Amino acid sequence: MGGLASRRRRNLWIGFGTTLAVLLAAGVGVLLTVKPWTDEFRHGGLTVAAPPPPVRPFPQVSPAPSNAPAPSPAGVAAALAPVIGNPDLGAFAGQVTDADSATVLWSGDPGRPMIPSSTAKILLTAAALLALPAEHRVSTKVVAGSAPNELVLVGGGDPTLTAEPEGKGYYPHGPRVSDLVAQIKKSGRAVDTIVVDASAYAGPTMAQGWDPVDIGDGSIAPLESVMIDGGRLQPLVEYSPRTPTPALDAGRRLAFELGLDPARVRVGAAAPGAAQVAVVQSAPLRDRLRDTMVWSDNVLAEAIGREIAVATGYEASFHGAVAAVSAALEKAGFDLTGLSMQDNSGLSVDDRIPAKLLDRVMATAAKPSAATAIQPVGTMARPENDRLAATLAPLLDDLPIAGATGSLTSRYVTGNRNAAGWVRAKTGTLSVSSALVGYVLDADGRVLTFALMSNDRPPEVSRPALDAIAGTLRNCGCS
């Protein structure tokens, strides 16, 4: 029996070996047959060249040429004539200036007070640069409460606090609730109650001319001195619905992270001189200004307005913040005739700014240094003007880029594509207003600043008309 099994196994291996040999032979034949079709013959006798070596990019930013031909008012007016008469602009006002010479090249009703929408953030940013150091930060603190086992969350006016993991909050460099929690735990204090102190801000939490529907629509939250991710209910969504109670929600989130019952959170005030238990700080002002401008963040704009107010001796309210911004601009020599504001974000439909003021701020920021500036005949460079221009120059880098960043990402990608990458501007959009304020390098290499403001037309109609004007300035060789 064993020998029979052995012979069967041997015969099986012999059979398997024979079959394998046949299959291998067949495979070789197939390979020999297919091979000519897998190289030159398949490609019609052509060969594929080796890939080229990788190209290393060397990006660089070059200044606008100092000897570019100066545009003339007549040339600019002729270029703009076909586009400024567009009825889609509705009630329209604007101004265009040559940054080198500070010469106004074109204007249309520039002193008329217009609804600015978010281009109001141009004035806010200019005032912040004038009144505060670039490294200025705002603190959010936790201090000891007046009762045992009680802590007080004290808002200092920073809406960028986040409960998300590091680097994951809506604001890229916002401080984290988890850092407050870690410091509280390290202190060893027993805690069962959180009090929220939002007394750093005064007055109403909603400005005149704001619509409460914008809370649910995600454009704004009631202004309180402590909030998480700008009050967004969905922390990573730009136009997430906002909470109507941002300070209380921030306290509840801190309690949750500490493992406490959120019901043990109430609004109150810290005792004078209460011992500090934990503190976190906002990103530097320069970073927050960039976020404000690129993403047109209304909550962050209003918070920075109150930051200016506190630093310059005004009340941290809508009225005080508006007064503080106006005072900083007036002290710098800007003519504020026609300016009337209810907020600093431009969300209020009751705001009014003349185009000439917005353009003058832009032209001052874009003014070249005294060494390269082209001065009007009969004038001399004034050192104070050069210092003002240097102070406001960072404003230029905070503007969205046409077809590329922020609120201009989706514009100039179909129509007026010639201006993509060349126009940098702050947008403004309300149901009754569209505006565009910024600068562009014209076809001759000259920097032109502009303020273009349309009222009484829906934005889907007026925005393309405004973009066409900026695109025309880009094409302009108007010397």
GROMACS .gro file of C-alpha atoms in nm:
model
  479
    1MET     CA    1   0.000   0.000   0.000
    2GLY     CA    2   0.285   0.230   0.090
    3GLY     CA    3   0.469   0.161  -0.238
    4LEU     CA    4   0.156   0.230  -0.441
    5ALA     CA    5   0.109   0.562  -0.266
    6SER     CA    6   0.472   0.645  -0.328
    7ARG     CA    7   0.446   0.571  -0.699
    8ARG     CA    8   0.131   0.778  -0.723
    9ARG     CA    9   0.307   1.072  -0.560
   10ARG     CA   10   0.606   1.030  -0.791
   11ASN     CA   11   0.377   1.006  -1.095
   12LEU     CA   12   0.193   1.314  -0.970
   13TRP     CA   13   0.518   1.512  -0.947
   14ILE     CA   14   0.626   1.385  -1.287
   15GLY     CA   15   0.288   1.491  -1.429
   16PHE     CA   16   0.309   1.831  -1.258
   17GLY     CA   17   0.664   1.883  -1.381
   18THR     CA   18   0.562   1.795  -1.737
   19THR     CA   19   0.266   2.033  -1.722
   20LEU     CA   20   0.487   2.312  -1.582
   21ALA     CA   21   0.742   2.258  -1.856
   22VAL     CA   22   0.468   2.281  -2.121
   23LEU     CA   23   0.329   2.598  -1.964
   24LEU     CA   24   0.674   2.756  -1.943
   25ALA     CA   25   0.744   2.668  -2.303
   26ALA     CA   26   0.411   2.815  -2.406
   27GLY     CA   27   0.486   3.125  -2.202
   28VAL     CA   28   0.820   3.173  -2.373
   29GLY     CA   29   0.645   3.140  -2.707
   30VAL     CA   30   0.390   3.397  -2.605
   31LEU     CA   31   0.664   3.627  -2.485
   32LEU     CA   32   0.854   3.581  -2.807
   33THR     CA   33   0.537   3.652  -3.000
   34VAL     CA   34   0.425   3.953  -2.792
   35LYS     CA   35   0.761   4.121  -2.741
   36PRO     CA   36   0.775   4.301  -3.075
   37TRP     CA   37   0.438   4.460  -2.995
   38THR     CA   38   0.553   4.599  -2.661
   39ASP     CA   39   0.834   4.823  -2.784
   40GLU     CA   40   0.901   5.017  -3.101
   41PHE     CA   41   0.646   4.835  -3.319
   42ARG     CA   42   0.358   4.929  -3.091
   43HIS     CA   43   0.466   5.297  -3.107
   44GLY     CA   44   0.509   5.298  -3.482
   45GLY     CA   45   0.885   5.274  -3.452
   46LEU     CA   46   0.908   5.568  -3.213
   47THR     CA   47   1.085   5.561  -2.878
   48VAL     CA   48   0.992   5.749  -2.562
   49ALA     CA   49   1.251   6.004  -2.456
   50ALA     CA   50   1.376   6.014  -2.100
   51PRO     CA   51   1.196   6.269  -1.881
   52PRO     CA   52   1.369   6.607  -1.860
   53PRO     CA   53   1.546   6.705  -1.540
   54PRO     CA   54   1.321   6.882  -1.287
   55VAL     CA   55   1.301   7.260  -1.312
   56ARG     CA   56   1.357   7.448  -0.991
   57PRO     CA   57   1.141   7.761  -0.958
   58PHE     CA   58   1.300   8.081  -0.839
   59PRO     CA   59   1.005   8.310  -0.758
   60GLN     CA   60   1.085   8.673  -0.692
   61VAL     CA   61   0.897   8.995  -0.635
   62SER     CA   62   1.018   9.296  -0.829
   63PRO     CA   63   0.928   9.656  -0.748
   64ALA     CA   64   0.732   9.862  -0.997
   65PRO     CA   65   0.977  10.044  -1.224
   66SER     CA   66   1.055  10.398  -1.113
   67ASN     CA   67   1.075  10.525  -1.472
   68ALA     CA   68   0.739  10.399  -1.599
   69PRO     CA   69   0.552  10.656  -1.810
   70ALA     CA   70   0.314  10.870  -1.607
   71PRO     CA   71  -0.052  10.828  -1.701
   72SER     CA   72  -0.249  11.139  -1.787
   73PRO     CA   73  -0.597  11.229  -1.660
   74ALA     CA   74  -0.717  11.256  -2.019
   75GLY     CA   75  -0.579  10.913  -2.106
   76VAL     CA   76  -0.737  10.747  -1.804
   77ALA     CA   77  -1.070  10.919  -1.861
   78ALA     CA   78  -1.074  10.802  -2.223
   79ALA     CA   79  -0.995  10.444  -2.122
   80LEU     CA   80  -1.262  10.437  -1.853
   81ALA     CA   81  -1.537  10.606  -2.054
   82PRO     CA   82  -1.683  10.280  -2.196
   83VAL     CA   83  -1.709  10.110  -1.854
   84ILE     CA   84  -1.798  10.380  -1.600
   85GLY     CA   85  -2.128  10.451  -1.776
   86ASN     CA   86  -2.253  10.096  -1.726
   87PRO     CA   87  -2.607  10.118  -1.579
   88ASP     CA   88  -2.529   9.805  -1.374
   89LEU     CA   89  -2.323  10.032  -1.148
   90GLY     CA   90  -2.637  10.206  -1.020
   91ALA     CA   91  -2.546  10.501  -0.799
   92PHE     CA   92  -2.172  10.512  -0.860
   93ALA     CA   93  -1.879  10.707  -0.717
   94GLY     CA   94  -1.507  10.654  -0.757
   95GLN     CA   95  -1.157  10.790  -0.773
   96VAL     CA   96  -0.831  10.675  -0.935
   97THR     CA   97  -0.488  10.807  -0.831
   98ASP     CA   98  -0.133  10.772  -0.961
   99ALA     CA   99   0.054  10.646  -0.655
  100ASP     CA  100   0.391  10.786  -0.763
  101SER     CA  101   0.280  11.148  -0.796
  102ALA     CA  102  -0.036  11.140  -0.580
  103THR     CA  103  -0.217  11.291  -0.879
  104VAL     CA  104  -0.588  11.217  -0.905
  105LEU     CA  105  -0.629  11.082  -1.259
  106TRP     CA  106  -1.006  11.035  -1.261
  107SER     CA  107  -1.295  11.092  -1.023
  108GLY     CA  108  -1.669  11.070  -1.032
  109ASP     CA  109  -1.866  11.215  -0.744
  110PRO     CA  110  -1.574  11.129  -0.509
  111GLY     CA  111  -1.704  11.327  -0.212
  112ARG     CA  112  -2.047  11.165  -0.210
  113PRO     CA  113  -2.099  10.954   0.106
  114MET     CA  114  -2.161  10.596  -0.009
  115ILE     CA  115  -2.249  10.269   0.165
  116PRO     CA  116  -1.900  10.114   0.183
  117SER     CA  117  -1.985   9.761   0.295
  118SER     CA  118  -1.664   9.576   0.385
  119THR     CA  119  -1.429   9.828   0.225
  120ALA     CA  120  -1.472  10.007   0.559
  121LYS     CA  121  -1.206   9.763   0.681
  122ILE     CA  122  -0.954   9.972   0.484
  123LEU     CA  123  -1.003  10.253   0.736
  124LEU     CA  124  -0.996  10.012   1.031
  125THR     CA  125  -0.668   9.858   0.916
  126ALA     CA  126  -0.510  10.198   0.853
  127ALA     CA  127  -0.610  10.316   1.201
  128ALA     CA  128  -0.475   9.998   1.360
  129LEU     CA  129  -0.140  10.045   1.185
  130LEU     CA  130  -0.130  10.405   1.304
  131ALA     CA  131  -0.236  10.342   1.664
  132LEU     CA  132  -0.098  10.001   1.765
  133PRO     CA  133   0.233   9.813   1.736
  134ALA     CA  134   0.238   9.522   1.492
  135GLU     CA  135   0.311   9.280   1.778
  136HIS     CA  136   0.013   9.388   1.988
  137ARG     CA  137  -0.176   9.096   2.143
  138VAL     CA  138  -0.495   9.048   2.342
  139SER     CA  139  -0.521   8.821   2.647
  140THR     CA  140  -0.793   8.586   2.768
  141LYS     CA  141  -0.756   8.501   3.136
  142VAL     CA  142  -0.891   8.272   3.402
  143VAL     CA  143  -0.879   8.411   3.756
  144ALA     CA  144  -0.987   8.293   4.096
  145GLY     CA  145  -1.355   8.343   4.177
  146SER     CA  146  -1.498   8.507   4.485
  147ALA     CA  147  -1.646   8.176   4.606
  148PRO     CA  148  -1.464   7.848   4.679
  149ASN     CA  149  -1.414   7.617   4.381
  150GLU     CA  150  -1.510   7.898   4.142
  151LEU     CA  151  -1.307   8.028   3.847
  152VAL     CA  152  -1.379   8.330   3.626
  153LEU     CA  153  -1.318   8.334   3.251
  154VAL     CA  154  -1.227   8.696   3.172
  155GLY     CA  155  -1.257   8.806   2.810
  156GLY     CA  156  -1.011   9.064   2.685
  157GLY     CA  157  -1.157   9.100   2.338
  158ASP     CA  158  -1.009   8.808   2.144
  159PRO     CA  159  -1.264   8.621   1.927
  160THR     CA  160  -0.998   8.383   1.791
  161LEU     CA  161  -0.989   8.151   2.094
  162THR     CA  162  -1.056   7.795   1.976
  163ALA     CA  163  -1.152   7.463   2.129
  164GLU     CA  164  -1.011   7.275   1.829
  165PRO     CA  165  -0.677   7.088   1.836
  166GLU     CA  166  -0.358   7.281   1.769
  167GLY     CA  167  -0.359   7.440   1.424
  168LYS     CA  168  -0.718   7.330   1.354
  169GLY     CA  169  -0.926   7.631   1.461
  170TYR     CA  170  -1.089   7.871   1.218
  171TYR     CA  171  -0.817   8.129   1.290
  172PRO     CA  172  -0.480   7.964   1.211
  173HIS     CA  173  -0.289   8.106   1.507
  174GLY     CA  174  -0.567   8.141   1.762
  175PRO     CA  175  -0.504   8.051   2.128
  176ARG     CA  176  -0.659   7.729   2.258
  177VAL     CA  177  -0.902   7.644   2.534
  178SER     CA  178  -0.693   7.332   2.597
  179ASP     CA  179  -0.401   7.552   2.706
  180LEU     CA  180  -0.622   7.723   2.961
  181VAL     CA  181  -0.735   7.381   3.083
  182ALA     CA  182  -0.377   7.257   3.115
  183GLN     CA  183  -0.279   7.562   3.321
  184ILE     CA  184  -0.584   7.527   3.545
  185LYS     CA  185  -0.509   7.162   3.612
  186LYS     CA  186  -0.146   7.239   3.680
  187SER     CA  187  -0.249   7.497   3.940
  188GLY     CA  188  -0.415   7.220   4.141
  189ARG     CA  189  -0.722   7.432   4.214
  190ALA     CA  190  -1.048   7.254   4.278
  191VAL     CA  191  -1.325   7.388   4.057
  192ASP     CA  192  -1.693   7.316   4.010
  193THR     CA  193  -1.825   7.650   3.878
  194ILE     CA  194  -1.726   7.879   3.589
  195VAL     CA  195  -1.822   8.248   3.583
  196VAL     CA  196  -1.792   8.437   3.254
  197ASP     CA  197  -1.682   8.802   3.273
  198ALA     CA  198  -1.753   8.986   2.946
  199SER     CA  199  -1.742   9.333   3.099
  200ALA     CA  200  -1.443   9.444   2.891
  201TYR     CA  201  -1.695   9.559   2.626
  202ALA     CA  202  -1.958   9.823   2.688
  203GLY     CA  203  -2.283   9.916   2.520
  204PRO     CA  204  -2.502   9.712   2.286
  205THR     CA  205  -2.374   9.391   2.128
  206MET     CA  206  -2.533   9.469   1.789
  207ALA     CA  207  -2.463   9.787   1.593
  208GLN     CA  208  -2.716  10.021   1.440
  209GLY     CA  209  -2.787   9.902   1.088
  210TRP     CA  210  -2.717   9.534   1.160
  211ASP     CA  211  -2.982   9.277   1.082
  212PRO     CA  212  -3.024   8.998   1.342
  213VAL     CA  213  -3.076   8.754   1.054
  214ASP     CA  214  -2.701   8.786   0.985
  215ILE     CA  215  -2.629   8.589   1.304
  216GLY     CA  216  -2.793   8.278   1.164
  217ASP     CA  217  -2.657   8.352   0.816
  218GLY     CA  218  -2.303   8.356   0.954
  219SER     CA  219  -2.191   8.714   0.887
  220ILE     CA  220  -2.172   8.828   1.249
  221ALA     CA  221  -2.215   8.733   1.614
  222PRO     CA  222  -2.318   8.963   1.897
  223LEU     CA  223  -2.001   9.144   2.002
  224GLU     CA  224  -1.886   9.011   2.338
  225SER     CA  225  -1.534   9.018   2.478
  226VAL     CA  226  -1.486   8.641   2.481
  227MET     CA  227  -1.597   8.394   2.217
  228ILE     CA  228  -1.474   8.081   2.044
  229ASP     CA  229  -1.390   8.078   1.671
  230GLY     CA  230  -1.573   8.407   1.622
  231GLY     CA  231  -1.891   8.256   1.762
  232ARG     CA  232  -1.922   7.997   1.484
  233LEU     CA  233  -2.137   7.696   1.565
  234GLN     CA  234  -1.936   7.502   1.305
  235PRO     CA  235  -1.583   7.611   1.393
  236LEU     CA  236  -1.418   7.548   1.056
  237VAL     CA  237  -1.692   7.691   0.830
  238GLU     CA  238  -1.652   8.053   0.720
  239TYR     CA  239  -2.022   8.137   0.704
  240SER     CA  240  -2.134   7.900   0.976
  241PRO     CA  241  -2.437   8.011   1.174
  242ARG     CA  242  -2.321   8.200   1.483
  243THR     CA  243  -2.431   8.168   1.842
  244PRO     CA  244  -2.645   8.445   1.993
  245THR     CA  245  -2.462   8.394   2.327
  246PRO     CA  246  -2.090   8.369   2.243
  247ALA     CA  247  -1.949   8.454   2.588
  248LEU     CA  248  -2.173   8.209   2.773
  249ASP     CA  249  -2.094   7.941   2.515
  250ALA     CA  250  -1.721   7.998   2.567
  251GLY     CA  251  -1.765   7.945   2.942
  252ARG     CA  252  -1.964   7.628   2.881
  253ARG     CA  253  -1.696   7.491   2.654
  254LEU     CA  254  -1.429   7.560   2.916
  255ALA     CA  255  -1.643   7.378   3.173
  256PHE     CA  256  -1.690   7.083   2.938
  257GLU     CA  257  -1.314   7.057   2.878
  258LEU     CA  258  -1.262   7.057   3.256
  259GLY     CA  259  -1.513   6.778   3.296
  260LEU     CA  260  -1.767   7.004   3.469
  261ASP     CA  261  -2.141   7.030   3.426
  262PRO     CA  262  -2.206   7.311   3.170
  263ALA     CA  263  -2.507   7.403   3.382
  264ARG     CA  264  -2.255   7.527   3.640
  265VAL     CA  265  -2.170   7.825   3.419
  266ARG     CA  266  -2.307   8.174   3.472
  267VAL     CA  267  -2.235   8.532   3.372
  268GLY     CA  268  -2.071   8.752   3.634
  269ALA     CA  269  -1.765   8.962   3.709
  270ALA     CA  270  -1.418   8.898   3.841
  271ALA     CA  271  -1.325   9.056   4.171
  272PRO     CA  272  -1.068   9.339   4.146
  273GLY     CA  273  -0.719   9.201   4.188
  274ALA     CA  274  -0.828   8.837   4.160
  275ALA     CA  275  -0.535   8.597   4.131
  276GLN     CA  276  -0.457   8.485   3.777
  277VAL     CA  277  -0.477   8.110   3.725
  278ALA     CA  278  -0.434   8.081   3.347
  279VAL     CA  279  -0.382   8.305   3.045
  280VAL     CA  280  -0.353   8.273   2.667
  281GLN     CA  281  -0.277   8.540   2.408
  282SER     CA  282  -0.396   8.614   2.058
  283ALA     CA  283  -0.175   8.612   1.753
  284PRO     CA  284   0.008   8.941   1.683
  285LEU     CA  285  -0.200   9.224   1.539
  286ARG     CA  286  -0.030   9.192   1.200
  287ASP     CA  287  -0.165   8.838   1.159
  288ARG     CA  288  -0.513   8.928   1.274
  289LEU     CA  289  -0.527   9.226   1.037
  290ARG     CA  290  -0.435   8.997   0.749
  291ASP     CA  291  -0.713   8.754   0.840
  292THR     CA  292  -0.957   9.043   0.873
  293MET     CA  293  -0.878   9.181   0.529
  294VAL     CA  294  -0.829   8.864   0.325
  295TRP     CA  295  -1.142   8.691   0.457
  296SER     CA  296  -1.339   9.007   0.536
  297ASP     CA  297  -1.405   8.886   0.889
  298ASN     CA  298  -1.662   9.114   1.054
  299VAL     CA  299  -1.625   8.985   1.410
  300LEU     CA  300  -1.247   9.017   1.401
  301ALA     CA  301  -1.274   9.368   1.255
  302GLU     CA  302  -1.504   9.485   1.532
  303ALA     CA  303  -1.277   9.331   1.796
  304ILE     CA  304  -0.974   9.512   1.655
  305GLY     CA  305  -1.171   9.836   1.651
  306ARG     CA  306  -1.229   9.800   2.024
  307GLU     CA  307  -0.865   9.707   2.071
  308ILE     CA  308  -0.776  10.046   1.918
  309ALA     CA  309  -1.032  10.216   2.142
  310VAL     CA  310  -0.889  10.067   2.462
  311ALA     CA  311  -0.532  10.157   2.362
  312THR     CA  312  -0.621  10.518   2.281
  313GLY     CA  313  -0.851  10.599   2.571
  314TYR     CA  314  -1.194  10.542   2.418
  315GLU     CA  315  -1.480  10.326   2.542
  316ALA     CA  316  -1.476   9.966   2.414
  317SER     CA  317  -1.813   9.999   2.243
  318PHE     CA  318  -1.934  10.052   1.888
  319HIS     CA  319  -1.943  10.427   1.943
  320GLY     CA  320  -1.602  10.433   2.111
  321ALA     CA  321  -1.435  10.214   1.850
  322VAL     CA  322  -1.569  10.424   1.563
  323ALA     CA  323  -1.449  10.740   1.738
  324ALA     CA  324  -1.104  10.588   1.800
  325VAL     CA  325  -1.060  10.489   1.434
  326SER     CA  326  -1.172  10.833   1.315
  327ALA     CA  327  -0.937  11.005   1.560
  328ALA     CA  328  -0.637  10.803   1.440
  329LEU     CA  329  -0.711  10.888   1.076
  330GLU     CA  330  -0.774  11.254   1.146
  331LYS     CA  331  -0.451  11.283   1.345
  332ALA     CA  332  -0.267  11.142   1.043
  333GLY     CA  333  -0.407  11.423   0.828
  334PHE     CA  334  -0.687  11.252   0.638
  335ASP     CA  335  -0.993  11.460   0.548
  336LEU     CA  336  -1.292  11.286   0.705
  337THR     CA  337  -1.560  11.503   0.546
  338GLY     CA  338  -1.861  11.285   0.466
  339LEU     CA  339  -1.755  11.000   0.695
  340SER     CA  340  -2.036  10.861   0.913
  341MET     CA  341  -1.996  10.514   1.067
  342GLN     CA  342  -2.194  10.289   1.299
  343ASP     CA  343  -1.934  10.009   1.306
  344ASN     CA  344  -1.585   9.930   1.179
  345SER     CA  345  -1.662   9.620   0.974
  346GLY     CA  346  -1.891   9.787   0.718
  347LEU     CA  347  -2.179   9.552   0.790
  348SER     CA  348  -2.413   9.835   0.885
  349VAL     CA  349  -2.633   9.967   0.605
  350ASP     CA  350  -2.613  10.305   0.782
  351ASP     CA  351  -2.237  10.344   0.725
  352ARG     CA  352  -2.118  10.612   0.480
  353ILE     CA  353  -1.769  10.677   0.338
  354PRO     CA  354  -1.676  10.895   0.038
  355ALA     CA  355  -1.465  10.728  -0.230
  356LYS     CA  356  -1.199  11.000  -0.211
  357LEU     CA  357  -1.116  10.908   0.151
  358LEU     CA  358  -1.072  10.537   0.074
  359ASP     CA  359  -0.860  10.616  -0.233
  360ARG     CA  360  -0.648  10.868  -0.042
  361VAL     CA  361  -0.567  10.606   0.223
  362MET     CA  362  -0.471  10.357  -0.049
  363ALA     CA  363  -0.261  10.613  -0.240
  364THR     CA  364  -0.077  10.708   0.080
  365ALA     CA  365   0.002  10.344   0.156
  366ALA     CA  366   0.123  10.292  -0.203
  367LYS     CA  367   0.341  10.603  -0.212
  368PRO     CA  368   0.704  10.517  -0.301
  369SER     CA  369   0.992  10.613  -0.076
  370ALA     CA  370   1.132  10.967  -0.098
  371ALA     CA  371   1.430  10.835  -0.295
  372THR     CA  372   1.217  10.710  -0.585
  373ALA     CA  373   0.899  10.918  -0.559
  374ILE     CA  374   0.807  11.139  -0.853
  375GLN     CA  375   0.713  11.467  -0.687
  376PRO     CA  376   0.472  11.716  -0.841
  377VAL     CA  377   0.644  12.017  -0.996
  378GLY     CA  378   0.718  12.288  -0.740
  379THR     CA  379   0.685  12.061  -0.436
  380MET     CA  380   0.934  11.900  -0.202
  381ALA     CA  381   0.920  11.566  -0.025
  382ARG     CA  382   0.799  11.596   0.334
  383PRO     CA  383   0.951  11.350   0.582
  384GLU     CA  384   0.622  11.316   0.774
  385ASN     CA  385   0.448  11.201   0.456
  386ASP     CA  386   0.716  10.941   0.398
  387ARG     CA  387   0.678  10.814   0.754
  388LEU     CA  388   0.302  10.794   0.710
  389ALA     CA  389   0.342  10.598   0.387
  390ALA     CA  390   0.584  10.356   0.553
  391THR     CA  391   0.343  10.303   0.843
  392LEU     CA  392   0.050  10.226   0.613
  393ALA     CA  393   0.245  10.020   0.356
  394PRO     CA  394   0.163   9.683   0.524
  395LEU     CA  395  -0.198   9.748   0.426
  396LEU     CA  396  -0.102   9.667   0.066
  397ASP     CA  397   0.007   9.313   0.157
  398ASP     CA  398  -0.317   9.242   0.344
  399LEU     CA  399  -0.537   9.284   0.036
  400PRO     CA  400  -0.682   8.984  -0.149
  401ILE     CA  401  -0.532   8.900  -0.490
  402ALA     CA  402  -0.763   8.888  -0.792
  403GLY     CA  403  -0.844   8.532  -0.892
  404ALA     CA  404  -0.623   8.388  -0.619
  405THR     CA  405  -0.690   8.465  -0.253
  406GLY     CA  406  -0.960   8.550  -0.002
  407SER     CA  407  -1.273   8.727  -0.115
  408LEU     CA  408  -1.129   8.773  -0.468
  409THR     CA  409  -1.062   8.403  -0.524
  410SER     CA  410  -1.361   8.346  -0.749
  411ARG     CA  411  -1.346   8.680  -0.931
  412TYR     CA  412  -1.140   8.754  -1.244
  413VAL     CA  413  -1.134   8.384  -1.332
  414THR     CA  414  -1.382   8.406  -1.621
  415GLY     CA  415  -1.438   8.770  -1.714
  416ASN     CA  416  -1.157   9.029  -1.694
  417ARG     CA  417  -0.898   8.753  -1.664
  418ASN     CA  418  -0.628   8.996  -1.776
  419ALA     CA  419  -0.641   9.150  -1.427
  420ALA     CA  420  -0.604   8.822  -1.239
  421GLY     CA  421  -0.296   8.837  -1.023
  422TRP     CA  422  -0.250   9.210  -1.090
  423VAL     CA  423  -0.541   9.364  -0.902
  424ARG     CA  424  -0.520   9.360  -0.523
  425ALA     CA  425  -0.828   9.498  -0.352
  426LYS     CA  426  -1.065   9.489  -0.058
  427THR     CA  427  -1.410   9.381  -0.160
  428GLY     CA  428  -1.737   9.499  -0.013
  429THR     CA  429  -2.075   9.334  -0.059
  430LEU     CA  430  -2.418   9.398   0.088
  431SER     CA  431  -2.758   9.352  -0.072
  432VAL     CA  432  -2.759   9.725  -0.150
  433SER     CA  433  -2.388   9.788  -0.205
  434SER     CA  434  -2.078   9.661  -0.380
  435ALA     CA  435  -1.737   9.823  -0.364
  436LEU     CA  436  -1.378   9.755  -0.464
  437VAL     CA  437  -1.083   9.947  -0.318
  438GLY     CA  438  -0.720   9.869  -0.393
  439TYR     CA  439  -0.443   9.908  -0.648
  440VAL     CA  440  -0.321   9.768  -0.980
  441LEU     CA  441  -0.007   9.783  -1.194
  442ASP     CA  442  -0.107   9.928  -1.532
  443ALA     CA  443   0.030   9.813  -1.867
  444ASP     CA  444   0.314  10.066  -1.847
  445GLY     CA  445   0.421   9.947  -1.501
  446ARG     CA  446   0.264  10.234  -1.309
  447VAL     CA  447   0.084  10.176  -0.977
  448LEU     CA  448  -0.272  10.310  -0.979
  449THR     CA  449  -0.490  10.314  -0.668
  450PHE     CA  450  -0.868  10.317  -0.690
  451ALA     CA  451  -1.188  10.331  -0.488
  452LEU     CA  452  -1.497  10.214  -0.678
  453MET     CA  453  -1.834  10.222  -0.502
  454SER     CA  454  -2.174  10.110  -0.630
  455ASN     CA  455  -2.502  10.148  -0.442
  456ASP     CA  456  -2.862  10.057  -0.522
  457ARG     CA  457  -2.784   9.754  -0.736
  458PRO     CA  458  -2.771   9.387  -0.633
  459PRO     CA  459  -2.412   9.260  -0.603
  460GLU     CA  460  -2.450   8.993  -0.871
  461VAL     CA  461  -2.513   9.280  -1.115
  462SER     CA  462  -2.271   9.545  -0.988
  463ARG     CA  463  -1.965   9.333  -0.907
  464PRO     CA  464  -1.887   9.239  -1.270
  465ALA     CA  465  -1.920   9.606  -1.362
  466LEU     CA  466  -1.671   9.704  -1.091
  467ASP     CA  467  -1.433   9.427  -1.198
  468ALA     CA  468  -1.445   9.560  -1.554
  469ILE     CA  469  -1.326   9.902  -1.435
  470ALA     CA  470  -1.032   9.752  -1.246
  471GLY     CA  471  -0.955   9.533  -1.550
  472THR     CA  472  -0.954   9.842  -1.771
  473LEU     CA  473  -0.702  10.009  -1.539
  474ARG     CA  474  -0.480   9.705  -1.570
  475ASN     CA  475  -0.488   9.735  -1.952
  476CYS     CA  476  -0.433  10.109  -1.940
  477GLY     CA  477  -0.120  10.245  -2.102
  478CYS     CA  478  -0.266  10.589  -2.049
  479SER     CA  479   0.038  10.813  -2.076
   0.00000   0.00000   0.00000
